[in-house]
JSON list of C-alpha atoms in Angstrom, two decimals:
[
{"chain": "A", "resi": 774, "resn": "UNK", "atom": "CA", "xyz": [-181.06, -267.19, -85.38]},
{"chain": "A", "resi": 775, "resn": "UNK", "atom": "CA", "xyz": [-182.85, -266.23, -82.15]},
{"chain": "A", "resi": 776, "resn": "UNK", "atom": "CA", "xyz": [-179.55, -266.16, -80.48]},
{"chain": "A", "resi": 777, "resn": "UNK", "atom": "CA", "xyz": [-178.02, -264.09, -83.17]},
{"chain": "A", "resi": 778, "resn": "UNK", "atom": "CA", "xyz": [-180.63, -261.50, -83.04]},
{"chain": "A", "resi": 779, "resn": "UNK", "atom": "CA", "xyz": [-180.14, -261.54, -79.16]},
{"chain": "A", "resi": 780, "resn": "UNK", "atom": "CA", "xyz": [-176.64, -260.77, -79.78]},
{"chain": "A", "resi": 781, "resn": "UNK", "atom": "CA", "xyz": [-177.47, -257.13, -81.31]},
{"chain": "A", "resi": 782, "resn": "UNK", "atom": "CA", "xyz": [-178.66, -255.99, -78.69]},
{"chain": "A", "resi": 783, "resn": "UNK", "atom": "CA", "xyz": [-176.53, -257.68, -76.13]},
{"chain": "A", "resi": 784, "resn": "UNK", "atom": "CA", "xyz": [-174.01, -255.92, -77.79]},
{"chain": "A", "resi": 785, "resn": "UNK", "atom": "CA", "xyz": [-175.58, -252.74, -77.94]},
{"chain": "A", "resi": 786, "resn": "UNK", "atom": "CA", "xyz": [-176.72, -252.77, -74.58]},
{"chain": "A", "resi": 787, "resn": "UNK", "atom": "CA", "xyz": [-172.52, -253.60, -73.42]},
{"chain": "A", "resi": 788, "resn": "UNK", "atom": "CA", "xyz": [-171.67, -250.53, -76.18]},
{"chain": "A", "resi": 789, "resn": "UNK", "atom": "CA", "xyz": [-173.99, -248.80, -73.68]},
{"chain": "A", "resi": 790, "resn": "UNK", "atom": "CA", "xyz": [-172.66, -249.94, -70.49]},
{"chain": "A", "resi": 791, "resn": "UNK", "atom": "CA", "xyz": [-168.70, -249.59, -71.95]},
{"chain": "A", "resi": 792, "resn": "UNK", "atom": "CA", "xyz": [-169.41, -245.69, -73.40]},
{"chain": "A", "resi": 793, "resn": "UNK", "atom": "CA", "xyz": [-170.83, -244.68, -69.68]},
{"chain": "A", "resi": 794, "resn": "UNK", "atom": "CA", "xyz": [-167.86, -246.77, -68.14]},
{"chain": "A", "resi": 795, "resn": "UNK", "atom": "CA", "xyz": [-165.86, -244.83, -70.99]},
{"chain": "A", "resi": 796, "resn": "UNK", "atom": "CA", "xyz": [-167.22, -241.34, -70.62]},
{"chain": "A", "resi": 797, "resn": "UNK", "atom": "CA", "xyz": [-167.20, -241.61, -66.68]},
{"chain": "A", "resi": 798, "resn": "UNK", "atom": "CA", "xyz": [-162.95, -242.39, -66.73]},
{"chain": "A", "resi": 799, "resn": "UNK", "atom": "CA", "xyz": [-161.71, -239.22, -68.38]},
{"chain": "A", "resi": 800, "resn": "UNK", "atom": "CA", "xyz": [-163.49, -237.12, -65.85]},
{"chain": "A", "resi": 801, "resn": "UNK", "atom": "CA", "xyz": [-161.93, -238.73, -63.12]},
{"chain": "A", "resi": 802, "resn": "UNK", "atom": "CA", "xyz": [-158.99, -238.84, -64.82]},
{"chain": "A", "resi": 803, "resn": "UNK", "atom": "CA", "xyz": [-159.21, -235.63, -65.80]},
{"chain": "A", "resi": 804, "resn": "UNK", "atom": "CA", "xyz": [-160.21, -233.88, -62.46]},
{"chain": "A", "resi": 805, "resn": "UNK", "atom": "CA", "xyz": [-156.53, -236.22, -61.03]},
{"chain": "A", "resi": 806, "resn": "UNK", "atom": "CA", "xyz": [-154.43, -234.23, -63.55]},
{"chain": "A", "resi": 807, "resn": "UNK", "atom": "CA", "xyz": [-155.91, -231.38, -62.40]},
{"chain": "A", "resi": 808, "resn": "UNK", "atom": "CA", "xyz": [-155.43, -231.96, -58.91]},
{"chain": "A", "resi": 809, "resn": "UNK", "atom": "CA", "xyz": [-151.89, -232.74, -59.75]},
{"chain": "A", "resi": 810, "resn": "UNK", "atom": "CA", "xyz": [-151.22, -230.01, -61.73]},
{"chain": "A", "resi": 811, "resn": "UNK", "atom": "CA", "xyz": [-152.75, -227.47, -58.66]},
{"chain": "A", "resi": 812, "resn": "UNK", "atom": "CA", "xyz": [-150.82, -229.53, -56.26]},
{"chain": "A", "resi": 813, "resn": "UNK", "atom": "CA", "xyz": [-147.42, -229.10, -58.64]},
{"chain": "A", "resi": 814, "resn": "UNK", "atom": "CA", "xyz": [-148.42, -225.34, -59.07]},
{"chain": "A", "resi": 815, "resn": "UNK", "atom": "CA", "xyz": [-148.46, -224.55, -55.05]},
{"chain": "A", "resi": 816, "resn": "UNK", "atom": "CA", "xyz": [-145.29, -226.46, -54.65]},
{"chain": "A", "resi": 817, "resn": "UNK", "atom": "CA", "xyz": [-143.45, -224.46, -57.18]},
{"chain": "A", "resi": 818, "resn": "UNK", "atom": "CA", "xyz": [-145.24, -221.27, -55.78]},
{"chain": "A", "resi": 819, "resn": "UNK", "atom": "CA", "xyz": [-143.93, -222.27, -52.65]},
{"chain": "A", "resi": 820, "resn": "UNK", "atom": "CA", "xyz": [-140.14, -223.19, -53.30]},
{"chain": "A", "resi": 821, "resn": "UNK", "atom": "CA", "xyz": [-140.38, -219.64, -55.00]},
{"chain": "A", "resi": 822, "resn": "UNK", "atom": "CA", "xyz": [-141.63, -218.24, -51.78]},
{"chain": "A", "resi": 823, "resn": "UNK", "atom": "CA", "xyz": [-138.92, -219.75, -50.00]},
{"chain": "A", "resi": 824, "resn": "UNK", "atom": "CA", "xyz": [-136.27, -219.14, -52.04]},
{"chain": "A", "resi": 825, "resn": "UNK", "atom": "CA", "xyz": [-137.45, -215.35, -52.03]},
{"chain": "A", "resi": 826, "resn": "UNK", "atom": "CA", "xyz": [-137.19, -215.63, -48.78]},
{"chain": "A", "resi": 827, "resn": "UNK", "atom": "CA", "xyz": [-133.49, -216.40, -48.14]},
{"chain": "A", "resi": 828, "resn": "UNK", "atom": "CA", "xyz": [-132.48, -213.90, -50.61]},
{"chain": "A", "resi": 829, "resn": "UNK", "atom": "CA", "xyz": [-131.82, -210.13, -49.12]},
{"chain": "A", "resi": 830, "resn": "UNK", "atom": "CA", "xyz": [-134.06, -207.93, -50.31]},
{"chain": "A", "resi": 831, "resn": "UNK", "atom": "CA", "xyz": [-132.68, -204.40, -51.37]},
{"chain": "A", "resi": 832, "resn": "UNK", "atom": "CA", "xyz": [-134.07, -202.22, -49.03]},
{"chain": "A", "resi": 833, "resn": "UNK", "atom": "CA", "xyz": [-136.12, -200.33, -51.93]},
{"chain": "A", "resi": 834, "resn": "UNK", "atom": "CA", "xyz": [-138.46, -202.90, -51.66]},
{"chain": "A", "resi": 835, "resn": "UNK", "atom": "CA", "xyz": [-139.25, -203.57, -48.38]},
{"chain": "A", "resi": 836, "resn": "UNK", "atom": "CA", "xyz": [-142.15, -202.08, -47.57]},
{"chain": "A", "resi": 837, "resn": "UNK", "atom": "CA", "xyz": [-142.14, -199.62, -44.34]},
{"chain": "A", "resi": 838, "resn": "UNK", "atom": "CA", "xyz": [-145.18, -199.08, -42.25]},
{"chain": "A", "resi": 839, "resn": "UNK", "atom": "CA", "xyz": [-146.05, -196.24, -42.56]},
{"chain": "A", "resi": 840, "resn": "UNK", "atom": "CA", "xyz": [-150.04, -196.11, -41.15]},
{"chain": "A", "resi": 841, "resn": "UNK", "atom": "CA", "xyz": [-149.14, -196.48, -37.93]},
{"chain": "A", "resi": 842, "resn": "UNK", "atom": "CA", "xyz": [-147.16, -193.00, -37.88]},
{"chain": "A", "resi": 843, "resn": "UNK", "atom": "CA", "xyz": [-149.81, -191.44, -39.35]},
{"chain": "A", "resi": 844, "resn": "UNK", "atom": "CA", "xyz": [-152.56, -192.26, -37.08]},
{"chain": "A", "resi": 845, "resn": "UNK", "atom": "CA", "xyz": [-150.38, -191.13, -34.34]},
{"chain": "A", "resi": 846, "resn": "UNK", "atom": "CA", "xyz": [-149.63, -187.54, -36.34]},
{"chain": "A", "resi": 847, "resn": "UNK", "atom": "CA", "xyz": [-153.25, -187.22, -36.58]},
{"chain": "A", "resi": 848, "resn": "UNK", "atom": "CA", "xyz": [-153.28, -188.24, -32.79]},
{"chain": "A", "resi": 849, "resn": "UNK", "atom": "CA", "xyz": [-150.79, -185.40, -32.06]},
{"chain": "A", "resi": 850, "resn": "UNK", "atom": "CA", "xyz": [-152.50, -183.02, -34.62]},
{"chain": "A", "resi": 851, "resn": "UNK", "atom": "CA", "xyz": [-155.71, -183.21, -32.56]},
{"chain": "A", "resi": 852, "resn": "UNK", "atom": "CA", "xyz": [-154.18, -182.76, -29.23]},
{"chain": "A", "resi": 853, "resn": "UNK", "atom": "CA", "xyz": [-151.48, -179.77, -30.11]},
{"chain": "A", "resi": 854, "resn": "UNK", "atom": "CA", "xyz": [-154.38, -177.10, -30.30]},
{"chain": "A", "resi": 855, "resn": "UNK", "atom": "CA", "xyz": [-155.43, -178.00, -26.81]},
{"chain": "A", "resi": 856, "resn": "UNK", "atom": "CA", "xyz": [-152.04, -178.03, -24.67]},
{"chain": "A", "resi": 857, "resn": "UNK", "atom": "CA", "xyz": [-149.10, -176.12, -26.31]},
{"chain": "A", "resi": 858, "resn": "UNK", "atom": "CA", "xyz": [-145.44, -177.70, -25.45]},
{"chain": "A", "resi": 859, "resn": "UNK", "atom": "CA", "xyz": [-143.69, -175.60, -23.10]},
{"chain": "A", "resi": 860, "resn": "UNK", "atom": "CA", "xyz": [-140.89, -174.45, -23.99]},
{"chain": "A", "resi": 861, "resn": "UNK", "atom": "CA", "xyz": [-137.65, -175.60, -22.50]},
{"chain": "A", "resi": 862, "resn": "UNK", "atom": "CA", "xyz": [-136.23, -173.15, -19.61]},
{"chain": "A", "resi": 863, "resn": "UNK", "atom": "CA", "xyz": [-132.65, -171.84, -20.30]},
{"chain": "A", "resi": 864, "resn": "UNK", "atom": "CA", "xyz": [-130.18, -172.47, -17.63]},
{"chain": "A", "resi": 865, "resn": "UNK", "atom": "CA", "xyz": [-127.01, -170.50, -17.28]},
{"chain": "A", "resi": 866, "resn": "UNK", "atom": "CA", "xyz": [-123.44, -172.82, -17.27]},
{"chain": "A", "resi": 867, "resn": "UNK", "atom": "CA", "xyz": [-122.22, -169.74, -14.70]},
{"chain": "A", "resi": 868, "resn": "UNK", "atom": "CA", "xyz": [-122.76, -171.00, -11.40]},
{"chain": "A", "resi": 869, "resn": "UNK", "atom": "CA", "xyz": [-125.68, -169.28, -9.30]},
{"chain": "A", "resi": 870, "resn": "UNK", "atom": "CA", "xyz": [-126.60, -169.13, -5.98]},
{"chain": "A", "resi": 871, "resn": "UNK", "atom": "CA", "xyz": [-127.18, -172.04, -4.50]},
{"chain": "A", "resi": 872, "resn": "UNK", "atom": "CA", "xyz": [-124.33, -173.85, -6.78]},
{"chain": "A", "resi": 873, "resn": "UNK", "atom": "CA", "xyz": [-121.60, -171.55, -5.49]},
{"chain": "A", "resi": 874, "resn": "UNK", "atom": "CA", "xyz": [-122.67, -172.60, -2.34]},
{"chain": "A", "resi": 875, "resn": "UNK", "atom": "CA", "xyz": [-122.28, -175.63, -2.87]},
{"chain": "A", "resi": 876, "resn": "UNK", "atom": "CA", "xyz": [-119.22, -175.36, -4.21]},
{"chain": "A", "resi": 877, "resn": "UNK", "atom": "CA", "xyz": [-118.34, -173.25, -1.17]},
{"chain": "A", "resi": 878, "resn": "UNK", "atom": "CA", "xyz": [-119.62, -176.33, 1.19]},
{"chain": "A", "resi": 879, "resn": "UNK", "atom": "CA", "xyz": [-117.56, -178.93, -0.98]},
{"chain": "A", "resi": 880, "resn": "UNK", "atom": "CA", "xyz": [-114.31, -177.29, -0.54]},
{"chain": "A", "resi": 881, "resn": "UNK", "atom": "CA", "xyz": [-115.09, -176.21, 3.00]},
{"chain": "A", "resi": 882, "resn": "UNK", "atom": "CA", "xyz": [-115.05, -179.70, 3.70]},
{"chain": "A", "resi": 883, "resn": "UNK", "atom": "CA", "xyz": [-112.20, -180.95, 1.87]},
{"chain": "A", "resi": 884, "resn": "UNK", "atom": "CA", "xyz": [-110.22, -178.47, 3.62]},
{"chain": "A", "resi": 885, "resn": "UNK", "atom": "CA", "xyz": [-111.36, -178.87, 7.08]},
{"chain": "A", "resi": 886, "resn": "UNK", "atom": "CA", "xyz": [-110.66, -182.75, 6.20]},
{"chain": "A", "resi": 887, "resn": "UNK", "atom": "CA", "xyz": [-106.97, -182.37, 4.99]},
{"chain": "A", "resi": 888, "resn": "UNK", "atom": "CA", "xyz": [-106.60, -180.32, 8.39]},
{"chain": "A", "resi": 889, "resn": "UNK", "atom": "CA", "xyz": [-106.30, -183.55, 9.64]},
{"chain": "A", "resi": 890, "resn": "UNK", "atom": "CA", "xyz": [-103.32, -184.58, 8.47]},
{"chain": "A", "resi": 891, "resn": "UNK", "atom": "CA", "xyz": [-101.62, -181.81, 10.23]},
{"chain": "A", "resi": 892, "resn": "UNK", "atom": "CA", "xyz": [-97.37, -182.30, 11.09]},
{"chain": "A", "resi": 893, "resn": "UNK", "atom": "CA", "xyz": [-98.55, -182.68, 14.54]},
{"chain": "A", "resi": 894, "resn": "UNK", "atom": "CA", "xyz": [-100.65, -185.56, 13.75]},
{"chain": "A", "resi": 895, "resn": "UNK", "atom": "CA", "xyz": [-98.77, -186.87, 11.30]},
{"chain": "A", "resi": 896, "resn": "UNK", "atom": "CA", "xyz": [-95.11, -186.48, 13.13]},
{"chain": "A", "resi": 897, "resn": "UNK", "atom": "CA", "xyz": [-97.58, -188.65, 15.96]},
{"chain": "A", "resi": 898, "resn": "UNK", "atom": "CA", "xyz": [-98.14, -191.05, 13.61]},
{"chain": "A", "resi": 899, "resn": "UNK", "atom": "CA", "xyz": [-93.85, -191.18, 12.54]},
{"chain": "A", "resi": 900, "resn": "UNK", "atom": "CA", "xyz": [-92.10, -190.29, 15.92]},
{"chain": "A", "resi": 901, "resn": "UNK", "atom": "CA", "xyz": [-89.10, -191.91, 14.76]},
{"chain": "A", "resi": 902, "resn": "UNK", "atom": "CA", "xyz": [-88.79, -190.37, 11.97]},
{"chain": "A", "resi": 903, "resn": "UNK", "atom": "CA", "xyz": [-90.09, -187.52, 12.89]},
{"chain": "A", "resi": 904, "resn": "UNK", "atom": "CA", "xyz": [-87.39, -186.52, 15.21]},
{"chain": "A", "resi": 905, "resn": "UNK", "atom": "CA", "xyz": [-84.31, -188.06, 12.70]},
{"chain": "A", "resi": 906, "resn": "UNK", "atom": "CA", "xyz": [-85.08, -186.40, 9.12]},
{"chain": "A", "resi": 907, "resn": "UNK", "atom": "CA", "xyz": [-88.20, -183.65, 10.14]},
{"chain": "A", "resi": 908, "resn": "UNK", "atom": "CA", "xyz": [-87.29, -182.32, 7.04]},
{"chain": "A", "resi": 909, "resn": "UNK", "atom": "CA", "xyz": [-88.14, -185.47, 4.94]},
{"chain": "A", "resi": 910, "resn": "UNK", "atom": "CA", "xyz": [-90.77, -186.52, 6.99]},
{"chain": "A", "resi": 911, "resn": "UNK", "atom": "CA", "xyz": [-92.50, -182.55, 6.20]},
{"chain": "A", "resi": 912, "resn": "UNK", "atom": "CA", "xyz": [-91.81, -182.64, 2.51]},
{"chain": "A", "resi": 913, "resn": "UNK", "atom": "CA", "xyz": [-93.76, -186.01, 2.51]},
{"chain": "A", "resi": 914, "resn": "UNK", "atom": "CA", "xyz": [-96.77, -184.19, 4.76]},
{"chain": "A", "resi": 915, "resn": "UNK", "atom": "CA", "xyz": [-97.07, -181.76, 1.91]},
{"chain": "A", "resi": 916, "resn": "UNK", "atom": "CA", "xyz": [-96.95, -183.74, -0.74]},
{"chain": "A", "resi": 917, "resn": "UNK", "atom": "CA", "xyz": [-99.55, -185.93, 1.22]},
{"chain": "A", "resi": 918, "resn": "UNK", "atom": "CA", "xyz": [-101.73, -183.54, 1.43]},
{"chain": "A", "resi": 919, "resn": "UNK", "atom": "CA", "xyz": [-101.42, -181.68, -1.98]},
{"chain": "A", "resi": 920, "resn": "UNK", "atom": "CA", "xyz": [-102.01, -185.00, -3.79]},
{"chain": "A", "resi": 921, "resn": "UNK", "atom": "CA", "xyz": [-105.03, -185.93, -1.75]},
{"chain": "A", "resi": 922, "resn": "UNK", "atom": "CA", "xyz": [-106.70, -182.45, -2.05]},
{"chain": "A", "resi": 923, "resn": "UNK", "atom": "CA", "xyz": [-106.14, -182.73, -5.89]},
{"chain": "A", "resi": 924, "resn": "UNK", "atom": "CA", "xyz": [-107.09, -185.79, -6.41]},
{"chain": "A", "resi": 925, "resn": "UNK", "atom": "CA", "xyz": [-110.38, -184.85, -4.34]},
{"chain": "A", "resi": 926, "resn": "UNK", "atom": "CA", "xyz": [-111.22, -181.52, -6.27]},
{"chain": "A", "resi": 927, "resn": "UNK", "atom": "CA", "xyz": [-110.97, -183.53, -9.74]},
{"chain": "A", "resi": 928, "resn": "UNK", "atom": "CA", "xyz": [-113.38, -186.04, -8.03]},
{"chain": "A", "resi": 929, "resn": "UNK", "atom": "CA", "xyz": [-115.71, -183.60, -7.15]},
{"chain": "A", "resi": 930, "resn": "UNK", "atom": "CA", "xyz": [-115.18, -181.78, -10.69]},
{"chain": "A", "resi": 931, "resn": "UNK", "atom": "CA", "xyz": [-116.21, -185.32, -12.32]},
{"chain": "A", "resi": 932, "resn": "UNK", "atom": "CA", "xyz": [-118.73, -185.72, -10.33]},
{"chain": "A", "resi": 933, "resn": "UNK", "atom": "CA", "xyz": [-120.64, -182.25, -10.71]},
{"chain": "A", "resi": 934, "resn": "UNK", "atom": "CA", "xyz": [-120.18, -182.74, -14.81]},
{"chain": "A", "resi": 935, "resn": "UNK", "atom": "CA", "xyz": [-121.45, -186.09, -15.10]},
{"chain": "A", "resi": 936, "resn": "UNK", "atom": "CA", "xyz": [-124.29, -185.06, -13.00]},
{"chain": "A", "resi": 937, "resn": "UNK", "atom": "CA", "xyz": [-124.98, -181.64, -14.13]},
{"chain": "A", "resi": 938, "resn": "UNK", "atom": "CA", "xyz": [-125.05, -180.54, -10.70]},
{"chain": "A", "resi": 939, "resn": "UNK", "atom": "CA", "xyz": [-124.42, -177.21, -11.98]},
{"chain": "A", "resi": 940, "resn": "UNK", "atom": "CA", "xyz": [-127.51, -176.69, -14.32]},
{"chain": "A", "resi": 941, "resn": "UNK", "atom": "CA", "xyz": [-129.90, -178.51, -12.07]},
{"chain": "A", "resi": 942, "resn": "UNK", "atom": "CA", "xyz": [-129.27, -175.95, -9.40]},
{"chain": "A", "resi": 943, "resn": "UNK", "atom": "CA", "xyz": [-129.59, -173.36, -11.08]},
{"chain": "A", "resi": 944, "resn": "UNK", "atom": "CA", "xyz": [-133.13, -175.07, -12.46]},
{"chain": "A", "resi": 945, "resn": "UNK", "atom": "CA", "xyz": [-133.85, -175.50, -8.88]},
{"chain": "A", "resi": 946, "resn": "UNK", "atom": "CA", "xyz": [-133.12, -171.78, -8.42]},
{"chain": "A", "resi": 947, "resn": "UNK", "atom": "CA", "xyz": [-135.46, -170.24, -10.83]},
{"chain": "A", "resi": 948, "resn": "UNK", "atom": "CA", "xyz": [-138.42, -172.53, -9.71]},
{"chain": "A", "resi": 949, "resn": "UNK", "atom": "CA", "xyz": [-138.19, -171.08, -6.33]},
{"chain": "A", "resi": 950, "resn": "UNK", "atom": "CA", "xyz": [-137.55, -167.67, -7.49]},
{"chain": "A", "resi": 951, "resn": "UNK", "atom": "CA", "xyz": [-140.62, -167.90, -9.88]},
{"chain": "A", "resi": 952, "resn": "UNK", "atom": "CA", "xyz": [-142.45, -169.35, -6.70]},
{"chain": "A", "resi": 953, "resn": "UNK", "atom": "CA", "xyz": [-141.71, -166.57, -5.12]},
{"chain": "A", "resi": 954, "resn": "UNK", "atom": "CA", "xyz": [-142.54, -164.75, -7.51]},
{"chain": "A", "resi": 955, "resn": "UNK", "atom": "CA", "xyz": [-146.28, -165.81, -7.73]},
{"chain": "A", "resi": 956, "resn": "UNK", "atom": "CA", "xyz": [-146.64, -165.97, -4.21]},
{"chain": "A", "resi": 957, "resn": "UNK", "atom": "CA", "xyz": [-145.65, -162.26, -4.06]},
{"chain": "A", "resi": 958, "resn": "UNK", "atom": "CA", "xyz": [-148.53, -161.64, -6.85]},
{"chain": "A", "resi": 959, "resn": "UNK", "atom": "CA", "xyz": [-151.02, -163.14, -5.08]},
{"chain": "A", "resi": 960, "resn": "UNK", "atom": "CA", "xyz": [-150.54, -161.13, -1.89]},
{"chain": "A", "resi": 961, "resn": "UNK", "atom": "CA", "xyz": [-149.73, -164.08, 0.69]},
{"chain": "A", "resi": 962, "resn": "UNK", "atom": "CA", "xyz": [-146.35, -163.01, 1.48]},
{"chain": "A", "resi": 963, "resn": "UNK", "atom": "CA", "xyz": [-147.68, -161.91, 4.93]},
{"chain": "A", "resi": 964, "resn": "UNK", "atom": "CA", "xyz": [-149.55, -165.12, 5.60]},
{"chain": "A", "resi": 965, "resn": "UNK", "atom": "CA", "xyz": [-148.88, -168.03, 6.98]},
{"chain": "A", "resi": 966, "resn": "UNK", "atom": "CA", "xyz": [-151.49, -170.49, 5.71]},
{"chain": "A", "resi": 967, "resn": "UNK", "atom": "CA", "xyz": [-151.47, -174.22, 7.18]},
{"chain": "A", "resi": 968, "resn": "UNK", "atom": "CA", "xyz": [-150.48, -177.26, 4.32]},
{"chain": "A", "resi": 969, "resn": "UNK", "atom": "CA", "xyz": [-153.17, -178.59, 3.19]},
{"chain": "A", "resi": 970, "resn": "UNK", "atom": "CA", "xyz": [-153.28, -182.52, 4.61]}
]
């Protein structure tokens, strides 16, 4: 009888140790799922993210940076007051001055060059022919020299357009005539004043 009243409370005190035991499990298995579940949750959040990412986006909803801009208006806003943009200086097409002289020098030159090929020099060059068909030997002389001086003068032409030869002359020539102009309206025409070192 002793040892079945000893079996009461050997069997309460394992109802005691199991319900701990019991109690403590679904916690742990409880905070497992829950892990599981957060880890399932990022991975789907995830594979959404990347397939987001492969798909083209209309361009409605991309968004454009547009902070950046601003702080540079406001940049801009609080400098214009203090230094006005100068306006841009017109400059004539028409040659000026100094452009028509250059012009002038250009075809100075290609002349003076095509001189050259004189029908003394080049009957010098062709004596054989020269003295057999002069005739021939002149027409080709001329042609010579026609071709070469317009294929030169479209050169040039090229040349002055692509460079704007034209309008940065006559740019040059207004900053020296404005020079000129202040010098004359500060009173040093007169003077001749050393550069400064």
């Amino acid at each position: 009888m002793a040892a079945e009243k000893q079996d009461p409370p050997n069997m309460a005190v394992a109802a005691a140790v199991a319900q701990p035991q019991a109690q403590r499990t679904p916690p742990q298995s409880q905070s497992q799922s829950q892990s599981q579940a957060q880890w399932q949750s990022q991975s789907q959040s995830q594979t959404e993210l990347h397939t987001q990412a492969q798909q083209p986006q209309p361009q409605s909803q991309q968004p454009q940076p547009q902070p950046q801009p601003e702080q540079g208006q406001e940049q801009q806003g609080q400098q214009a007051p203090n230094s006005p943009p100068l306006p841009a200086r017109p400059t004539a097409q028409a040659p000026g001055p100094r452009a028509s002289r250059f012009q002038a020098v250009l075809d100075s030159s290609l002349s003076h060059t095509l001189a050259k090929i004189s029908w003394d020099n080049f009957a010098a060059c062709y004596p054989t022919i020269a003295a057999q068909a002069p005739g021939t030997l002149r027409a080709v002389q001329r042609q010579m020299v026609d071709r070469l001086g317009a294929l030169c003068k479209k050169e040039f032409a090229s040349i002055l357009q692509a460079r704007n030869v034209v309008a940065r002359l006559n740019e040059l020539e207004t900053l020296v005539s404005e020079a000129e102009r202040r010098r004359d309206e500060a009173g040093l025409t007169g003077q001749e004043q050393p550069p400064v070192p």
